CSV table of C-alpha atoms in Angstrom, one decimal:
chain,number,residue,atom,x,y,z
T,6,MET,CA,-50.3,-60.1,1.9
T,7,SER,CA,-48.7,-60.8,-1.4
T,8,MET,CA,-45.6,-59.0,-2.5
T,9,ARG,CA,-47.9,-57.4,-5.5
T,10,LEU,CA,-50.3,-55.8,-3.0
T,11,PHE,CA,-47.7,-54.5,-0.5
T,12,ALA,CA,-46.1,-52.6,-3.5
T,13,ALA,CA,-49.2,-51.1,-4.3
T,14,VAL,CA,-49.8,-49.8,-0.8
T,15,LEU,CA,-46.4,-48.0,-0.6
T,16,VAL,CA,-47.2,-46.3,-4.0
T,17,THR,CA,-50.4,-45.0,-2.6
T,18,MET,CA,-48.8,-43.5,0.7
T,19,ALA,CA,-46.1,-42.0,-1.1
T,20,GLY,CA,-48.3,-40.2,-3.6
T,21,THR,CA,-50.4,-38.9,-0.5
T,22,ALA,CA,-47.5,-38.1,1.7
T,23,GLY,CA,-45.4,-35.8,-0.7
T,24,PRO,CA,-48.3,-33.0,-1.0
T,25,ALA,CA,-48.8,-33.4,2.6
T,26,LEU,CA,-45.3,-32.9,3.4
T,27,ALA,CA,-45.0,-30.0,1.3
T,28,GLN,CA,-47.8,-28.2,2.9
T,29,MET,CA,-46.6,-28.4,6.2
T,30,ALA,CA,-43.4,-27.0,5.0
T,31,ASP,CA,-45.4,-23.7,3.9
T,32,MET,CA,-47.2,-23.6,7.5
T,33,PRO,CA,-45.4,-20.9,9.9
T,34,GLY,CA,-44.0,-22.3,13.0
T,35,THR,CA,-42.8,-25.5,11.3
T,36,MET,CA,-39.1,-26.7,11.5
T,37,HIS,CA,-38.2,-25.3,8.2
T,38,ASP,CA,-39.7,-21.9,9.4
T,39,HIS,CA,-37.3,-21.5,12.5
T,40,ALA,CA,-34.6,-19.8,10.5
T,41,ALA,CA,-37.1,-16.8,9.4
T,42,PRO,CA,-40.0,-16.4,11.9
T,43,VAL,CA,-43.1,-14.8,10.5
T,44,SER,CA,-44.9,-12.4,13.1
T,45,SER,CA,-49.0,-12.3,12.5
T,46,PRO,CA,-50.1,-8.9,11.7
T,47,ASP,CA,-52.2,-9.0,14.8
T,48,GLU,CA,-48.8,-9.3,16.9
T,49,GLU,CA,-47.6,-6.1,15.3
T,50,ALA,CA,-50.8,-4.2,15.9
T,51,SER,CA,-51.1,-1.9,18.4
T,52,PRO,CA,-53.7,-2.7,21.5
T,53,PRO,CA,-57.1,-2.0,21.0
T,54,PRO,CA,-58.4,1.3,23.1
T,55,ILE,CA,-59.6,0.6,26.5
T,56,PRO,CA,-63.3,0.5,26.0
T,57,ALA,CA,-65.2,3.7,27.0
T,58,ASP,CA,-68.7,2.1,26.9
T,59,HIS,CA,-70.2,0.1,29.7
T,60,ALA,CA,-72.8,-2.6,29.1
T,61,ALA,CA,-74.1,-2.1,32.4
T,62,ASP,CA,-75.4,1.6,31.3
T,63,ALA,CA,-77.8,-0.1,29.0
T,64,ILE,CA,-79.7,-1.7,31.9
T,65,PHE,CA,-79.2,0.7,34.8
T,66,ASP,CA,-78.9,4.4,35.6
T,67,PRO,CA,-75.4,5.4,34.0
T,68,ALA,CA,-75.1,7.7,37.0
T,69,ILE,CA,-75.3,5.3,39.6
T,70,MET,CA,-73.5,2.7,37.8
T,71,ALA,CA,-70.6,5.5,37.5
T,72,ARG,CA,-70.6,5.7,41.3
T,73,ALA,CA,-70.3,2.1,41.5
T,74,ARG,CA,-67.1,2.0,39.4
T,75,LYS,CA,-65.6,4.6,41.2
T,76,ALA,CA,-66.3,2.9,44.7
T,77,THR,CA,-64.8,-0.1,42.9
T,78,ILE,CA,-61.6,1.5,41.9
T,79,HIS,CA,-61.4,3.0,45.2
T,80,ASP,CA,-61.6,-0.3,46.9
T,81,ALA,CA,-59.1,-2.1,44.8
T,82,GLY,CA,-56.2,0.4,45.6
T,83,GLY,CA,-57.3,3.8,44.0
T,84,MET,CA,-57.6,5.6,47.5
T,85,PRO,CA,-55.3,8.0,48.7
T,86,PHE,CA,-52.4,6.7,51.2
T,87,SER,CA,-50.7,8.8,53.8
T,88,MET,CA,-47.4,8.3,55.7
T,89,LEU,CA,-45.3,10.1,58.3
T,90,LEU,CA,-42.0,9.2,58.5
T,91,ILE,CA,-39.7,10.6,61.5
T,92,ASP,CA,-36.4,9.7,59.9
T,93,GLN,CA,-34.2,11.3,62.6
T,94,ALA,CA,-34.9,12.6,66.1
T,95,GLU,CA,-31.5,12.5,67.9
T,96,TRP,CA,-29.9,13.9,70.6
T,97,ARG,CA,-26.2,14.8,70.1
T,98,PRO,CA,-24.0,15.1,73.6
T,99,GLY,CA,-21.2,17.2,73.6
T,100,THR,CA,-18.9,19.4,75.9
T,101,GLY,CA,-16.7,22.7,75.5
T,102,LYS,CA,-16.4,23.4,72.0
T,103,ASN,CA,-18.9,20.9,70.8
T,104,PRO,CA,-21.9,21.4,73.0
T,105,GLN,CA,-24.8,19.0,73.1
T,106,GLY,CA,-27.3,19.6,70.4
T,107,TYR,CA,-30.5,18.3,68.6
T,108,ALA,CA,-31.6,17.5,65.0
T,109,TRP,CA,-34.7,16.1,63.2
T,110,ASN,CA,-35.6,15.0,59.7
T,111,VAL,CA,-39.2,14.2,59.1
T,112,LYS,CA,-41.2,13.6,55.9
T,113,GLY,CA,-44.7,13.0,55.1
T,114,TRP,CA,-47.2,12.4,52.2
T,115,TRP,CA,-50.5,12.3,51.3
T,116,GLY,CA,-52.2,11.2,47.7
T,117,GLY,CA,-52.1,8.2,45.4
T,118,ASP,CA,-49.4,6.0,43.6
T,119,VAL,CA,-48.6,8.9,41.2
T,120,ASN,CA,-49.5,12.2,43.0
T,121,ARG,CA,-48.9,13.1,46.4
T,122,LEU,CA,-48.7,16.0,48.8
T,123,ALA,CA,-45.4,16.2,50.4
T,124,ILE,CA,-43.9,17.9,53.5
T,125,GLU,CA,-40.6,17.5,54.9
T,126,SER,CA,-38.8,19.3,57.5
T,127,GLU,CA,-35.0,19.2,58.7
T,128,GLY,CA,-32.9,21.2,61.1
T,129,GLU,CA,-30.4,21.1,64.1
T,130,GLY,CA,-29.1,23.5,66.9
T,131,LEU,CA,-27.6,23.7,70.4
T,132,ALA,CA,-29.5,22.2,73.7
T,133,GLY,CA,-31.3,25.4,75.1
T,134,GLU,CA,-30.9,27.6,72.0
T,135,LYS,CA,-32.8,28.3,68.7
T,136,ALA,CA,-32.1,25.8,66.0
T,137,GLU,CA,-29.1,27.2,64.1
T,138,ARG,CA,-30.4,25.7,60.7
T,139,ALA,CA,-34.2,24.7,60.2
T,140,GLU,CA,-36.3,24.7,57.2
T,141,ILE,CA,-39.9,23.3,56.2
T,142,GLN,CA,-40.8,22.2,52.3
T,143,VAL,CA,-44.3,21.4,50.8
T,144,GLY,CA,-44.8,20.6,47.5
T,145,TRP,CA,-46.5,18.5,44.8
T,146,LEU,CA,-44.6,14.8,44.3
T,147,HIS,CA,-45.1,13.1,41.1
T,148,ALA,CA,-43.9,9.5,40.2
T,149,LEU,CA,-41.8,9.8,37.0
T,150,ASP,CA,-41.5,5.8,37.1
T,151,PRO,CA,-41.3,3.1,39.6
T,152,TRP,CA,-38.3,4.0,41.2
T,153,PHE,CA,-37.7,8.1,40.9
T,154,ASN,CA,-39.9,11.2,41.9
T,155,VAL,CA,-40.1,14.8,41.0
T,156,ARG,CA,-40.8,17.4,43.7
T,157,ALA,CA,-41.9,20.8,43.1
T,158,GLY,CA,-42.9,23.3,45.7
T,159,VAL,CA,-41.9,26.0,48.2
T,160,ARG,CA,-38.9,25.9,51.0
T,161,GLN,CA,-38.9,28.1,54.1
T,162,ASP,CA,-36.0,28.7,56.0
T,163,LEU,CA,-36.6,28.9,59.7
T,164,GLY,CA,-33.3,28.8,61.7
T,165,TRP,CA,-30.5,31.2,62.6
T,166,GLY,CA,-30.1,34.4,60.4
T,167,PRO,CA,-32.5,36.1,57.9
T,168,HIS,CA,-35.2,34.0,56.8
T,169,ARG,CA,-35.6,33.0,52.9
T,170,THR,CA,-38.5,31.6,50.9
T,171,HIS,CA,-37.1,29.3,48.1
T,172,ALA,CA,-38.8,27.7,45.0
T,173,ALA,CA,-37.4,24.0,45.1
T,174,LEU,CA,-36.9,21.3,42.5
T,175,THR,CA,-36.1,18.0,43.6
T,176,ILE,CA,-35.6,14.3,42.2
T,177,GLU,CA,-35.3,11.8,44.4
T,178,GLY,CA,-35.4,7.9,44.2
T,179,ILE,CA,-33.4,4.7,44.5
T,180,THR,CA,-30.6,3.7,42.2
T,181,PRO,CA,-29.6,0.2,41.3
T,182,TYR,CA,-28.1,-1.6,44.5
T,183,TRP,CA,-30.6,0.2,46.6
T,184,PHE,CA,-29.1,3.7,46.8
T,185,ASP,CA,-31.7,6.3,48.2
T,186,VAL,CA,-30.4,9.7,46.3
T,187,GLU,CA,-31.8,13.3,46.4
T,188,GLY,CA,-30.7,16.2,44.4
T,189,SER,CA,-32.4,19.6,44.8
T,190,LEU,CA,-32.3,23.1,43.4
T,191,PHE,CA,-33.6,25.9,45.3
T,192,ILE,CA,-33.9,29.8,44.2
T,193,SER,CA,-34.6,32.3,47.2
T,194,ASN,CA,-36.8,35.3,46.9
T,195,LYS,CA,-33.6,37.0,47.0
T,196,GLY,CA,-32.5,35.5,43.3
T,197,GLU,CA,-29.9,33.4,45.3
T,198,VAL,CA,-29.2,30.0,43.6
T,199,THR,CA,-28.3,27.1,45.9
T,200,ALA,CA,-28.2,23.1,45.4
T,201,ARG,CA,-28.2,20.0,47.9
T,202,LEU,CA,-27.1,16.4,47.2
T,203,GLU,CA,-28.3,13.8,49.7
T,204,GLY,CA,-27.4,10.0,49.7
T,205,SER,CA,-27.8,7.2,52.1
T,206,TYR,CA,-27.7,3.0,52.0
T,207,ASP,CA,-29.6,0.8,54.3
T,208,GLN,CA,-27.1,-2.1,55.1
T,209,ARG,CA,-28.8,-4.9,56.7
T,210,ILE,CA,-26.4,-6.9,59.2
T,211,THR,CA,-29.5,-9.0,60.2
T,212,GLN,CA,-33.2,-8.8,59.5
T,213,ARG,CA,-33.3,-6.1,62.1
T,214,LEU,CA,-29.8,-4.3,62.7
T,215,ILE,CA,-29.2,-1.9,59.9
T,216,LEU,CA,-26.2,-0.1,59.3
T,217,GLN,CA,-26.6,3.4,57.3
T,218,PRO,CA,-24.0,5.5,56.2
T,219,ARG,CA,-25.5,8.9,55.0
T,220,ALA,CA,-24.1,12.2,53.6
T,221,GLU,CA,-25.5,15.3,52.5
T,222,LEU,CA,-23.6,18.3,50.4
T,223,ASP,CA,-24.8,22.1,50.3
T,224,PHE,CA,-23.7,24.4,47.6
T,225,SER,CA,-24.2,27.8,47.0
T,226,ALA,CA,-23.8,29.9,43.5
T,227,GLN,CA,-22.8,33.1,45.2
T,228,ASP,CA,-21.5,34.5,48.4
T,229,MET,CA,-24.2,35.3,51.1
T,230,PRO,CA,-22.3,36.9,54.1
T,231,GLU,CA,-25.3,37.4,56.0
T,232,LEU,CA,-26.0,33.5,56.2
T,233,ARG,CA,-22.4,32.7,56.7
T,234,THR,CA,-22.1,30.9,53.4
T,235,GLY,CA,-19.8,31.4,50.5
T,236,ALA,CA,-19.8,30.1,46.9
T,237,GLY,CA,-19.0,26.7,46.3
T,238,LEU,CA,-19.2,24.0,48.9
T,239,GLY,CA,-20.9,25.6,51.9
T,240,ARG,CA,-21.5,22.4,54.4
T,241,ALA,CA,-20.7,18.8,54.0
T,242,GLU,CA,-22.2,16.4,56.7
T,243,LEU,CA,-21.1,12.8,56.9
T,244,GLY,CA,-23.2,10.2,59.5
T,245,LEU,CA,-22.9,6.7,60.4
T,246,ARG,CA,-25.9,5.2,62.5
T,247,LEU,CA,-26.7,1.7,63.8
T,248,ARG,CA,-30.3,1.2,64.4
T,249,TYR,CA,-32.2,-1.6,65.7
T,250,GLU,CA,-35.8,-2.3,64.6
T,251,ILE,CA,-37.7,-3.4,67.6
T,252,ALA,CA,-40.7,-2.9,65.1
T,253,ARG,CA,-40.6,-1.8,61.4
T,254,GLU,CA,-42.2,1.0,62.9
T,255,PHE,CA,-39.9,1.8,65.8
T,256,ALA,CA,-36.0,1.8,65.5
T,257,PRO,CA,-33.5,3.5,68.3
T,258,TYR,CA,-30.2,4.0,66.9
T,259,VAL,CA,-26.8,5.4,68.0
T,260,GLY,CA,-24.3,6.6,65.5
T,261,VAL,CA,-21.8,9.5,64.6
T,262,ASN,CA,-22.0,12.9,62.7
T,263,TRP,CA,-19.2,14.9,61.3
T,264,GLU,CA,-20.2,18.2,59.8
T,265,THR,CA,-17.7,20.7,58.4
T,266,ARG,CA,-18.0,24.0,56.3
T,267,GLY,CA,-16.1,24.6,53.2
T,268,GLY,CA,-13.9,27.4,51.7
T,269,ARG,CA,-15.2,30.9,52.5
T,270,SER,CA,-18.1,29.6,54.5
T,271,ALA,CA,-15.6,28.0,57.1
T,272,ARG,CA,-13.9,31.7,56.9
T,273,LEU,CA,-17.1,33.4,58.0
T,274,MET,CA,-17.8,30.8,60.7
T,275,ARG,CA,-14.6,31.3,62.0
T,276,ALA,CA,-14.8,35.1,61.8
T,277,SER,CA,-18.2,34.9,63.9
T,278,GLY,CA,-16.4,32.9,66.5
T,279,ASP,CA,-17.6,29.3,65.8
T,280,ASP,CA,-15.7,26.3,64.8
T,281,PRO,CA,-16.7,25.3,61.2
T,282,THR,CA,-16.3,21.4,61.9
T,283,ALA,CA,-17.9,19.3,64.5
T,284,LEU,CA,-17.9,15.5,65.4
T,285,ARG,CA,-20.5,14.1,67.6
T,286,ALA,CA,-21.8,11.0,69.0
T,287,LEU,CA,-25.5,10.8,68.7
T,288,ALA,CA,-28.5,8.8,69.7
T,289,GLY,CA,-32.0,8.9,68.5
T,290,ILE,CA,-35.2,7.1,67.4
T,291,ARG,CA,-36.8,6.5,63.7
T,292,LEU,CA,-40.5,5.7,63.6
T,293,TRP,CA,-43.1,6.0,61.1
T,294,PHE,CA,-46.9,5.9,60.9
């Protein structure tokens, strides 16, 4: 190739490459465009609504197709579920001022992922006697997000002393670092306002051996002498349970439980001849279906 022909080729390439490079620089997403990214109008627009028309309805009976869609949703996870958790079913040995006793805590629900019918019961008592403290709650459970639920319902007291019926509102869920927490507000049919805070944590020692610290605090906004409860902190309960999951659904456990009454509640307990503080060893089983 002669020098004159080579020069002509270079001039031709320069003349065509200049406009092409300028056009590339104007294109979004090129190297010069990184400093100021440009989003397309489609990215900023809200997603389109879920289609409400179904092409199959134009060919088949819409009623039959509606039943078919409902069955598909049911089979894909839209069916109701249920669970019964006996979290505590325990025996508490003791002698003298702390005689042996028993306690339970049972929870269950039925429904879907967002709305459920919930039932819960807990209580405790001395062996051979009527439960000193017993209650049952029934309510509607609604998922606020993947971690927390709100429950609204009714609580009925069944234990020692006059029975109360309460309107109950509860927030329950799992906090960061996997703490189970629950806070409840109650208003009785006598207009009494009480509250409860609960918390627990499952510390896995192995895949099957689990240590669970647990705390429960009861508060009252007023004195209730007939229930041996004073205003303020009425009852505090701290427990430590070590369970072994033979199967995920069945786990025996042992532990200790410390319970005390605070302030005026303690004085009311002493006035009636009972010790406001008790420390007991315990053994029980935890199972769910």
